[in-house]
């Protein structure tokens, strides 16, 4: 009889849930998922939580395989040589293999006053803190959303649709990852919703106070509520545990998602940096990386060579309130193409995708390993090779 093998997954987001579910393919594995909350946070709906159109929560019982043991706690340290994880409660969990999937959160803003007066939105608790602030603010009061990536655009649109006076401060270009055609569609919808879009280099925020936002071009905007969506950061658990990370703090791995420091640790989702060439922080990448991290663990257990990661992007999908949206088609290597679907059709596609994510997680819970192919980005391999060549020490030819 084979011995039981303990696999611990840290982080119950999109990547961690997909990984934990996939691991249940083997009956001789005990799969433990550590997450600080007893409920799954559907982060891609957090802007809806503050707009009051969704609660962004999903019961783990709907998306997690019965065999996954959920521990509601926070991992505070990974002791790789001892193969243990210390939890906030003081308990210690032992593992044979570990999946690191702690995701991302708000980046700490460096702009004076921003950390003090602006509200971040990348985590459930932040969105929950912001909601009553907005509820207590008159609808006519000026609200400023800083950051013109998908999260900022979606937040500005959601609040404008509620009748709020929203200014979106881009700090550069609106939706920089979009194709000009997709961007025009976004801009048109934002204007129709009454959002004042400030873009261009002069719109970098230089300071935030309780009721103003100052821009590089000298303008000072009145702002009763300022929402900060400019960039994601990652938890420092890997770095704190002495594991090598990239400059942002994502766990550095090889192309099989295995930590460069320890073959028993693999990473997935926003907190992974395979070959120091991380994928866009996204739910889209996380649901592909989670099961592949699990496959790497399963290969290690059977003594096979794990496969290299395959992640292909399809689109950037942005909701613009409940009645508008843009489905921006992307190349597999995540560059915007000229094709997009806008308007109500764009909104419908976005909503279908949002509903499809919990379904995808629950499908993996019911049929672990049934999905065996990944969208392939043919351009990644040469990129990785070039990076490795660059890093390889140049040896002098023998005299
Ligand atoms: C408003 C908003 C809208 C978005 N819209 C989209 C979108 O339309 N499309 C898209 O692709 N992406 C979108 N994203 C980005 C997307 O949500 C993230 O990229 C995605 O959640 C990453 O998944 P993950 O599993 O890596 O991490 P997460 O979903 O962040 O999950 C990580 C989990 O790990 C837990 N954790 C952290 N530290 C510890 C610890 N020490 N111990 C135990 N557990 C820990 C966290 O609490 C969390 O539950 C959006 C994000 C936001 C904020």
Short mmCIF file of C-alpha atoms and ligand atoms in Angstrom, two decimals:
data_model
loop_
_atom_site.label_atom_id
_atom_site.label_comp_id
_atom_site.label_asym_id
_atom_site.label_seq_id
_atom_site.Cartn_x
_atom_site.Cartn_y
_atom_site.Cartn_z
CA UNK A 1 0.00 0.00 0.00
CA UNK A 2 1.33 3.45 -0.89
CA UNK A 3 1.93 5.97 1.90
CA UNK A 4 -0.23 9.04 2.25
CA UNK A 5 1.26 12.20 0.75
CA UNK A 6 0.46 15.64 2.19
CA UNK A 7 0.04 18.51 -0.24
CA UNK A 8 -0.63 21.95 1.17
CA UNK A 9 -1.96 24.79 -0.97
CA UNK A 10 -1.51 28.31 0.45
CA UNK A 11 -4.16 30.69 -0.87
CA UNK A 12 -7.74 29.85 -1.81
CA UNK A 13 -8.15 32.17 -4.80
CA UNK A 14 -8.66 31.15 -8.44
CA UNK A 15 -5.23 29.51 -8.77
CA UNK A 16 -5.23 27.82 -5.36
CA UNK A 17 -8.73 26.36 -5.74
CA UNK A 18 -7.96 25.04 -9.23
CA UNK A 19 -4.73 23.49 -7.93
CA UNK A 20 -6.35 21.92 -4.84
CA UNK A 21 -9.20 20.45 -6.89
CA UNK A 22 -6.88 18.99 -9.50
CA UNK A 23 -4.75 17.34 -6.82
CA UNK A 24 -7.74 15.26 -5.68
CA UNK A 25 -7.23 13.07 -8.77
CA UNK A 26 -5.03 10.88 -6.57
CA UNK A 27 -6.67 9.13 -3.65
CA UNK A 28 -3.44 8.81 -1.70
CA UNK A 29 -3.02 12.58 -1.35
CA UNK A 30 -4.27 14.60 1.58
CA UNK A 31 -4.95 18.05 0.17
CA UNK A 32 -5.09 20.99 2.60
CA UNK A 33 -6.02 24.48 1.47
CA UNK A 34 -5.04 27.36 3.76
CA UNK A 35 -6.98 30.58 3.31
CA UNK A 36 -7.70 33.46 5.70
CA UNK A 37 -11.45 33.47 4.99
CA UNK A 38 -14.06 30.71 5.06
CA UNK A 39 -15.63 32.03 1.84
CA UNK A 40 -14.17 32.36 -1.65
CA UNK A 41 -13.63 35.92 -2.86
CA UNK A 42 -14.58 36.41 -6.50
CA UNK A 43 -12.14 39.30 -6.89
CA UNK A 44 -13.16 40.09 -10.44
CA UNK A 45 -16.46 41.37 -8.99
CA UNK A 46 -15.05 43.57 -6.21
CA UNK A 47 -15.89 46.77 -8.10
CA UNK A 48 -19.48 45.50 -8.13
CA UNK A 49 -19.38 45.08 -4.35
CA UNK A 50 -18.80 48.81 -3.92
CA UNK A 51 -21.41 49.56 -6.57
CA UNK A 52 -23.88 47.31 -4.74
CA UNK A 53 -24.53 45.00 -7.71
CA UNK A 54 -22.77 41.84 -6.36
CA UNK A 55 -21.34 40.59 -3.08
CA UNK A 56 -18.28 39.00 -4.77
CA UNK A 57 -18.48 35.94 -2.51
CA UNK A 58 -18.89 32.26 -3.39
CA UNK A 59 -19.45 29.41 -0.93
CA UNK A 60 -16.39 27.11 -1.02
CA UNK A 61 -18.78 24.14 -0.86
CA UNK A 62 -19.84 25.00 -4.42
CA UNK A 63 -16.35 25.14 -5.90
CA UNK A 64 -14.05 23.02 -3.75
CA UNK A 65 -13.78 19.23 -4.02
CA UNK A 66 -15.13 17.45 -0.91
CA UNK A 67 -11.73 15.89 -0.32
CA UNK A 68 -9.97 19.24 0.07
CA UNK A 69 -9.51 20.11 3.72
CA UNK A 70 -10.00 23.88 4.17
CA UNK A 71 -8.04 25.45 7.02
CA UNK A 72 -9.16 29.00 7.73
CA UNK A 73 -5.94 30.69 8.77
CA UNK A 74 -3.04 32.69 7.40
CA UNK A 75 0.36 31.23 6.56
CA UNK A 76 3.00 33.34 8.28
CA UNK A 77 6.15 31.39 7.41
CA UNK A 78 7.28 28.56 5.15
CA UNK A 79 10.17 26.56 6.56
CA UNK A 80 11.36 24.85 3.38
CA UNK A 81 14.08 22.62 4.95
CA UNK A 82 11.64 21.41 7.65
CA UNK A 83 8.74 21.24 5.14
CA UNK A 84 6.34 23.06 7.42
CA UNK A 85 4.06 26.06 7.22
CA UNK A 86 3.46 28.14 10.34
CA UNK A 87 0.00 29.63 10.68
CA UNK A 88 -1.23 32.83 12.33
CA UNK A 89 -2.90 30.73 15.00
CA UNK A 90 0.51 29.35 15.93
CA UNK A 91 -0.23 25.89 14.52
CA UNK A 92 2.19 24.19 12.14
CA UNK A 93 1.21 22.22 9.06
CA UNK A 94 3.59 19.66 7.58
CA UNK A 95 3.79 19.06 3.84
CA UNK A 96 5.43 16.79 1.30
CA UNK A 97 4.62 19.25 -1.50
CA UNK A 98 3.52 22.87 -1.32
CA UNK A 99 1.58 25.05 -3.78
CA UNK A 100 2.20 28.76 -3.29
CA UNK A 101 -0.85 30.68 -4.54
CA UNK A 102 -1.20 33.73 -2.29
CA UNK A 103 -2.30 36.01 -5.14
CA UNK A 104 -2.03 39.77 -5.08
CA UNK A 105 -3.40 42.84 -3.34
CA UNK A 106 -3.09 46.58 -3.59
CA UNK A 107 0.30 48.09 -4.30
CA UNK A 108 1.45 50.48 -1.61
CA UNK A 109 1.15 53.90 -3.23
CA UNK A 110 4.26 56.06 -3.03
CA UNK A 111 2.41 59.31 -3.64
CA UNK A 112 2.23 61.56 -0.54
CA UNK A 113 -1.11 61.22 1.23
CA UNK A 114 -2.34 58.30 -0.93
CA UNK A 115 -1.80 55.58 1.67
CA UNK A 116 -3.57 57.76 4.24
CA UNK A 117 -6.49 59.21 2.28
CA UNK A 118 -7.08 57.08 -0.83
CA UNK A 119 -9.08 53.83 -0.65
CA UNK A 120 -7.61 50.71 -2.24
CA UNK A 121 -9.92 48.10 -3.79
CA UNK A 122 -7.90 44.98 -4.52
CA UNK A 123 -9.06 42.90 -1.53
CA UNK A 124 -12.45 42.04 -0.04
CA UNK A 125 -11.77 43.87 3.22
CA UNK A 126 -10.77 47.03 1.32
CA UNK A 127 -13.94 46.93 -0.79
CA UNK A 128 -16.01 46.33 2.36
CA UNK A 129 -14.41 49.35 4.05
CA UNK A 130 -15.04 51.53 1.01
CA UNK A 131 -18.71 50.64 0.57
CA UNK A 132 -20.00 52.43 3.72
CA UNK A 133 -17.75 55.40 2.96
CA UNK A 134 -19.49 55.77 -0.40
CA UNK A 135 -22.90 55.14 1.14
CA UNK A 136 -22.27 58.00 3.56
CA UNK A 137 -21.18 60.35 0.75
CA UNK A 138 -23.81 62.35 -1.16
CA UNK A 139 -24.26 61.12 -4.76
CA UNK A 140 -23.35 64.55 -6.11
CA UNK A 141 -19.99 64.65 -4.24
CA UNK A 142 -16.89 64.29 -6.43
CA UNK A 143 -15.34 60.81 -6.49
CA UNK A 144 -11.89 60.28 -8.04
CA UNK A 145 -10.69 56.92 -9.31
CA UNK A 146 -6.92 56.79 -9.82
CA UNK A 147 -5.59 54.24 -12.32
CA UNK A 148 -6.70 53.61 -15.89
CA UNK A 149 -6.17 49.87 -16.09
CA UNK A 150 -9.17 47.52 -16.20
CA UNK A 151 -9.87 47.81 -12.44
CA UNK A 152 -9.94 51.62 -12.52
CA UNK A 153 -12.09 51.74 -15.64
CA UNK A 154 -14.55 49.18 -14.27
CA UNK A 155 -14.77 50.98 -10.92
CA UNK A 156 -15.32 54.40 -12.49
CA UNK A 157 -18.04 53.04 -14.79
CA UNK A 158 -19.78 51.11 -12.01
CA UNK A 159 -20.00 54.19 -9.78
CA UNK A 160 -20.99 56.54 -12.60
CA UNK A 161 -23.84 54.21 -13.47
CA UNK A 162 -25.09 54.72 -9.89
CA UNK A 163 -25.31 58.43 -10.71
CA UNK A 164 -22.07 59.48 -9.01
CA UNK A 165 -19.86 62.35 -10.21
CA UNK A 166 -16.73 60.37 -11.14
CA UNK A 167 -13.37 61.57 -12.44
CA UNK A 168 -11.01 58.89 -13.76
CA UNK A 169 -7.38 59.99 -13.43
CA UNK A 170 -5.30 57.95 -15.85
CA UNK A 171 -1.76 59.11 -15.01
CA UNK A 172 -0.98 58.43 -18.69
CA UNK A 173 -3.01 56.68 -21.32
CA UNK A 174 -6.54 55.35 -20.76
CA UNK A 175 -6.48 51.53 -20.84
CA UNK A 176 -2.84 51.22 -21.99
CA UNK A 177 -3.20 47.49 -22.71
CA UNK A 178 -6.13 48.08 -25.11
CA UNK A 179 -6.03 48.47 -28.89
CA UNK A 180 -6.87 52.08 -29.96
CA UNK A 181 -10.23 50.83 -31.29
CA UNK A 182 -11.12 49.09 -28.02
CA UNK A 183 -9.88 52.16 -26.14
CA UNK A 184 -12.14 54.46 -28.17
CA UNK A 185 -15.10 52.24 -27.32
CA UNK A 186 -14.24 52.39 -23.60
CA UNK A 187 -13.79 56.18 -23.75
CA UNK A 188 -17.14 56.61 -25.53
CA UNK A 189 -19.01 54.57 -22.94
CA UNK A 190 -17.30 56.34 -20.02
CA UNK A 191 -18.29 59.70 -21.52
CA UNK A 192 -21.88 58.49 -21.98
CA UNK A 193 -21.93 57.51 -18.30
CA UNK A 194 -20.71 61.00 -17.38
CA UNK A 195 -17.21 59.97 -16.27
CA UNK A 196 -14.69 62.79 -16.67
CA UNK A 197 -11.56 61.11 -18.04
CA UNK A 198 -8.26 62.91 -17.42
CA UNK A 199 -5.43 61.32 -19.38
CA UNK A 200 -1.97 62.24 -20.61
CA UNK A 201 1.41 62.62 -18.89
CA UNK A 202 0.30 65.65 -16.85
CA UNK A 203 -2.28 63.54 -15.03
CA UNK A 204 0.13 61.68 -12.79
CA UNK A 205 -1.05 62.10 -9.22
CA UNK A 206 1.45 63.98 -7.06
CA UNK A 207 -0.45 64.22 -3.78
CA UNK A 208 -3.70 63.19 -2.14
CA UNK A 209 -5.37 64.95 0.77
CA UNK A 210 -8.63 64.23 2.59
CA UNK A 211 -10.57 66.14 -0.09
CA UNK A 212 -8.26 66.83 -3.03
CA UNK A 213 -6.11 65.07 -5.63
CA UNK A 214 -3.17 67.02 -7.06
CA UNK A 215 -1.87 66.31 -10.56
CA UNK A 216 1.57 66.79 -12.11
CA UNK A 217 0.24 69.53 -14.44
CA UNK A 218 -0.68 71.66 -11.40
CA UNK A 219 -4.41 70.92 -11.32
CA UNK A 220 -6.03 70.25 -7.99
CA UNK A 221 -9.23 68.20 -8.15
CA UNK A 222 -11.84 68.33 -5.40
CA UNK A 223 -12.39 64.73 -4.27
CA UNK A 224 -14.61 63.63 -1.40
CA UNK A 225 -13.69 59.98 -1.99
CA UNK A 226 -10.47 58.92 -3.75
CA UNK A 227 -10.13 55.31 -4.89
CA UNK A 228 -6.66 53.99 -5.69
CA UNK A 229 -6.49 51.20 -8.29
CA UNK A 230 -3.01 51.86 -9.72
CA UNK A 231 -1.19 48.53 -9.67
CA UNK A 232 -1.12 45.32 -7.64
CA UNK A 233 1.45 44.22 -5.08
CA UNK A 234 1.98 40.70 -3.73
CA UNK A 235 2.24 39.29 -0.18
CA UNK A 236 5.81 39.04 1.12
CA UNK A 237 5.43 35.49 2.47
CA UNK A 238 7.93 33.93 0.03
CA UNK A 239 10.57 36.61 0.62
CA UNK A 240 9.98 36.47 4.38
CA UNK A 241 10.49 32.71 4.22
CA UNK A 242 13.88 33.10 2.54
CA UNK A 243 12.69 31.93 -0.89
CA UNK A 244 13.91 33.77 -3.95
CA UNK A 245 11.42 36.17 -5.55
CA UNK A 246 11.33 38.67 -8.39
CA UNK A 247 11.57 42.38 -7.61
CA UNK A 248 7.85 42.58 -6.81
CA UNK A 249 7.96 39.59 -4.42
CA UNK A 250 6.50 36.85 -6.67
CA UNK A 251 8.03 33.43 -6.08
CA UNK A 252 10.72 32.78 -8.69
CA UNK A 253 10.20 29.47 -10.46
CA UNK A 254 11.40 27.60 -13.50
CA UNK A 255 9.10 26.89 -16.44
CA UNK A 256 7.50 23.97 -14.57
CA UNK A 257 6.39 26.45 -11.85
CA UNK A 258 8.88 24.88 -9.43
CA UNK A 259 10.62 27.21 -6.99
CA UNK A 260 14.24 27.81 -8.00
CA UNK A 261 15.13 27.02 -4.37
CA UNK A 262 13.13 23.89 -3.63
CA UNK A 263 11.63 21.18 -5.90
CA UNK A 264 8.86 20.55 -3.36
CA UNK A 265 7.45 24.06 -3.72
CA UNK A 266 5.52 25.15 -6.81
CA UNK A 267 3.74 28.45 -7.45
CA UNK A 268 0.66 29.57 -9.35
CA UNK A 269 -1.39 32.69 -10.04
CA UNK A 270 -0.43 36.30 -9.39
CA UNK A 271 2.26 35.34 -6.87
CA UNK A 272 4.30 33.25 -9.36
CA UNK A 273 7.12 34.49 -11.57
CA UNK A 274 8.05 31.62 -13.90
CA UNK A 275 11.51 32.18 -15.43
CA UNK A 276 11.26 35.76 -14.12
CA UNK A 277 8.84 36.33 -17.02
CA UNK A 278 5.55 36.48 -15.12
CA UNK A 279 2.18 36.45 -16.84
CA UNK A 280 -0.24 39.35 -16.53
CA UNK A 281 -1.75 39.29 -13.05
CA UNK A 282 -5.20 38.06 -13.93
CA UNK A 283 -7.88 35.55 -13.18
CA UNK A 284 -7.39 34.43 -16.77
CA UNK A 285 -3.81 33.32 -16.09
CA UNK A 286 -4.56 32.08 -12.55
CA UNK A 287 -7.13 29.48 -13.67
CA UNK A 288 -4.58 28.12 -16.13
CA UNK A 289 -1.62 28.20 -13.75
CA UNK A 290 -3.37 26.53 -10.80
CA UNK A 291 -4.00 23.15 -12.42
CA UNK A 292 -0.59 23.17 -14.08
CA UNK A 293 1.11 23.73 -10.73
CA UNK A 294 -0.86 20.72 -9.46
CA UNK A 295 0.23 18.69 -12.51
CA UNK A 296 3.85 19.50 -11.66
CA UNK A 297 3.32 18.13 -8.15
CA UNK A 298 1.62 15.00 -9.53
CA UNK A 299 4.50 14.44 -11.98
CA UNK A 300 7.06 14.78 -9.18
CA UNK A 301 5.18 12.18 -7.13
CA UNK A 302 5.27 9.67 -9.99
CA UNK A 303 8.89 10.52 -10.79
CA UNK A 304 8.09 12.00 -14.21
CA UNK A 305 9.55 15.18 -15.68
CA UNK A 306 6.96 17.95 -15.16
CA UNK A 307 5.76 19.75 -18.28
CA UNK A 308 6.63 23.36 -19.03
CA UNK A 309 3.88 25.85 -18.38
CA UNK A 310 1.46 26.81 -21.16
CA UNK A 311 -0.64 29.95 -20.78
CA UNK A 312 -2.41 31.63 -23.66
CA UNK A 313 -4.52 34.77 -23.35
CA UNK A 314 -7.78 35.27 -25.21
CA UNK A 315 -9.09 38.68 -24.25
CA UNK A 316 -9.22 41.56 -21.83
CA UNK A 317 -12.78 41.83 -20.77
CA UNK A 318 -13.93 45.07 -19.14
CA UNK A 319 -17.33 45.79 -17.70
CA UNK A 320 -18.56 49.36 -18.13
CA UNK A 321 -21.41 49.35 -15.69
CA UNK A 322 -24.10 46.70 -15.98
CA UNK A 323 -25.20 47.72 -19.49
CA UNK A 324 -21.91 48.18 -21.29
CA UNK A 325 -18.62 46.41 -21.74
CA UNK A 326 -15.68 45.77 -24.02
CA UNK A 327 -14.40 42.35 -24.97
CA UNK A 328 -10.93 43.21 -26.32
CA UNK A 329 -9.45 40.32 -28.27
CA UNK A 330 -5.79 39.65 -27.34
CA UNK A 331 -3.10 37.55 -28.97
CA UNK A 332 -2.03 34.49 -27.00
CA UNK A 333 1.02 36.42 -25.81
CA UNK A 334 -1.32 39.08 -24.43
CA UNK A 335 -1.13 41.89 -27.00
CA UNK A 336 -4.29 43.70 -28.03
CA UNK A 337 -5.64 42.96 -31.48
CA UNK A 338 -7.85 45.33 -33.43
CA UNK A 339 -10.97 43.24 -32.81
CA UNK A 340 -13.31 43.94 -29.95
CA UNK A 341 -16.96 43.61 -29.05
CA UNK A 342 -18.43 46.66 -27.34
CA UNK A 343 -21.76 47.91 -26.04
CA UNK A 344 -24.41 45.64 -24.58
CA UNK A 345 -22.96 42.61 -26.36
CA UNK A 346 -19.62 43.33 -24.66
CA UNK A 347 -21.40 43.54 -21.29
CA UNK A 348 -23.16 40.22 -21.91
CA UNK A 349 -19.89 38.46 -22.80
CA UNK A 350 -18.21 39.86 -19.69
CA UNK A 351 -21.08 38.69 -17.46
CA UNK A 352 -21.00 35.23 -19.08
CA UNK A 353 -17.25 35.02 -18.41
CA UNK A 354 -17.71 36.13 -14.78
CA UNK A 355 -20.39 33.47 -14.26
CA UNK A 356 -18.20 30.92 -16.03
CA UNK A 357 -15.31 31.26 -13.58
CA UNK A 358 -17.01 29.70 -10.50
CA UNK A 359 -18.44 27.11 -12.87
CA UNK A 360 -14.90 26.30 -14.09
CA UNK A 361 -13.72 25.92 -10.48
CA UNK A 362 -16.63 23.63 -9.61
CA UNK A 363 -16.09 21.59 -12.79
CA UNK A 364 -12.49 20.94 -11.70
CA UNK A 365 -13.87 19.93 -8.26
CA UNK A 366 -16.27 17.41 -9.83
CA UNK A 367 -13.98 16.15 -12.60
CA UNK A 368 -10.38 16.81 -11.51
CA UNK A 369 -7.99 16.57 -14.44
CA UNK A 370 -10.71 16.37 -17.10
CA UNK A 371 -9.39 19.50 -18.79
CA UNK A 372 -6.00 18.49 -20.16
CA UNK A 373 -5.08 21.02 -22.86
CA UNK A 374 -3.88 24.59 -22.51
CA UNK A 375 -3.90 27.46 -24.91
CA UNK A 376 -0.32 27.69 -26.16
CA UNK A 377 1.63 30.90 -26.61
CA UNK A 378 4.26 29.93 -29.21
CA UNK A 379 6.27 33.10 -28.51
CA UNK A 380 7.07 32.24 -24.88
CA UNK A 381 9.62 29.47 -25.47
CA UNK A 382 12.04 31.65 -27.52
CA UNK A 383 11.64 34.42 -24.95
CA UNK A 384 12.56 32.07 -22.11
CA UNK A 385 15.52 30.68 -24.09
CA UNK A 386 16.80 34.20 -24.80
CA UNK A 387 16.52 35.09 -21.12
CA UNK A 388 18.39 31.97 -20.06
CA UNK A 389 21.13 32.68 -22.65
CA UNK A 390 21.44 36.20 -21.32
CA UNK A 391 21.85 34.98 -17.74
CA UNK A 392 24.27 32.13 -18.57
CA UNK A 393 27.82 33.13 -17.51
CA UNK A 394 30.07 33.66 -20.52
CA UNK A 395 32.97 31.18 -20.32
CA UNK A 396 36.26 32.08 -21.93
CA UNK A 397 37.29 29.63 -24.64
CA UNK A 398 40.18 27.42 -23.48
CA UNK A 399 43.58 28.83 -24.57
C1 LIG B 1 -11.84 44.82 -9.05
C2 LIG B 1 -11.01 43.79 -9.78
C3 LIG B 1 -11.44 43.34 -11.03
C4 LIG B 1 -10.69 42.38 -11.71
N1 LIG B 1 -11.13 41.96 -12.94
C5 LIG B 1 -10.44 41.03 -13.60
C6 LIG B 1 -10.90 40.53 -14.85
O1 LIG B 1 -11.91 40.97 -15.37
N2 LIG B 1 -10.17 39.56 -15.46
C7 LIG B 1 -9.03 39.04 -14.91
O2 LIG B 1 -8.44 38.15 -15.53
N3 LIG B 1 -8.56 39.49 -13.72
C8 LIG B 1 -9.23 40.47 -13.06
N4 LIG B 1 -8.76 40.93 -11.84
C9 LIG B 1 -7.49 40.39 -11.32
C10 LIG B 1 -7.74 39.06 -10.62
O3 LIG B 1 -8.72 39.19 -9.63
C11 LIG B 1 -6.46 38.51 -9.99
O4 LIG B 1 -5.42 38.56 -10.92
C12 LIG B 1 -6.72 37.10 -9.52
O5 LIG B 1 -7.57 37.16 -8.39
C13 LIG B 1 -5.45 36.32 -9.19
O6 LIG B 1 -5.82 35.04 -8.75
P1 LIG B 1 -4.93 34.27 -7.67
O7 LIG B 1 -5.59 32.97 -7.41
O8 LIG B 1 -3.52 34.29 -8.08
O9 LIG B 1 -5.00 35.16 -6.37
P2 LIG B 1 -6.20 35.71 -5.49
O10 LIG B 1 -7.49 35.64 -6.20
O11 LIG B 1 -5.72 37.03 -5.00
O12 LIG B 1 -6.26 34.68 -4.29
C14 LIG B 1 -5.20 34.54 -3.38
C15 LIG B 1 -5.76 34.02 -2.07
O13 LIG B 1 -4.66 33.76 -1.19
C16 LIG B 1 -4.98 34.26 0.09
N5 LIG B 1 -3.74 34.54 0.82
C17 LIG B 1 -2.90 35.58 0.70
N6 LIG B 1 -1.90 35.49 1.58
C18 LIG B 1 -2.11 34.36 2.28
C19 LIG B 1 -1.43 33.73 3.36
N7 LIG B 1 -0.30 34.24 3.87
N8 LIG B 1 -1.94 32.57 3.85
C20 LIG B 1 -3.07 32.02 3.34
N9 LIG B 1 -3.74 32.60 2.31
C21 LIG B 1 -3.27 33.75 1.81
C22 LIG B 1 -5.79 35.51 -0.22
O14 LIG B 1 -6.53 35.94 0.90
C23 LIG B 1 -6.67 34.99 -1.36
O15 LIG B 1 -7.81 34.35 -0.87
C24 LIG B 1 -9.49 41.89 -11.13
C25 LIG B 1 -9.07 42.33 -9.87
C26 LIG B 1 -9.82 43.27 -9.20
C27 LIG B 1 -9.36 43.74 -7.84
#
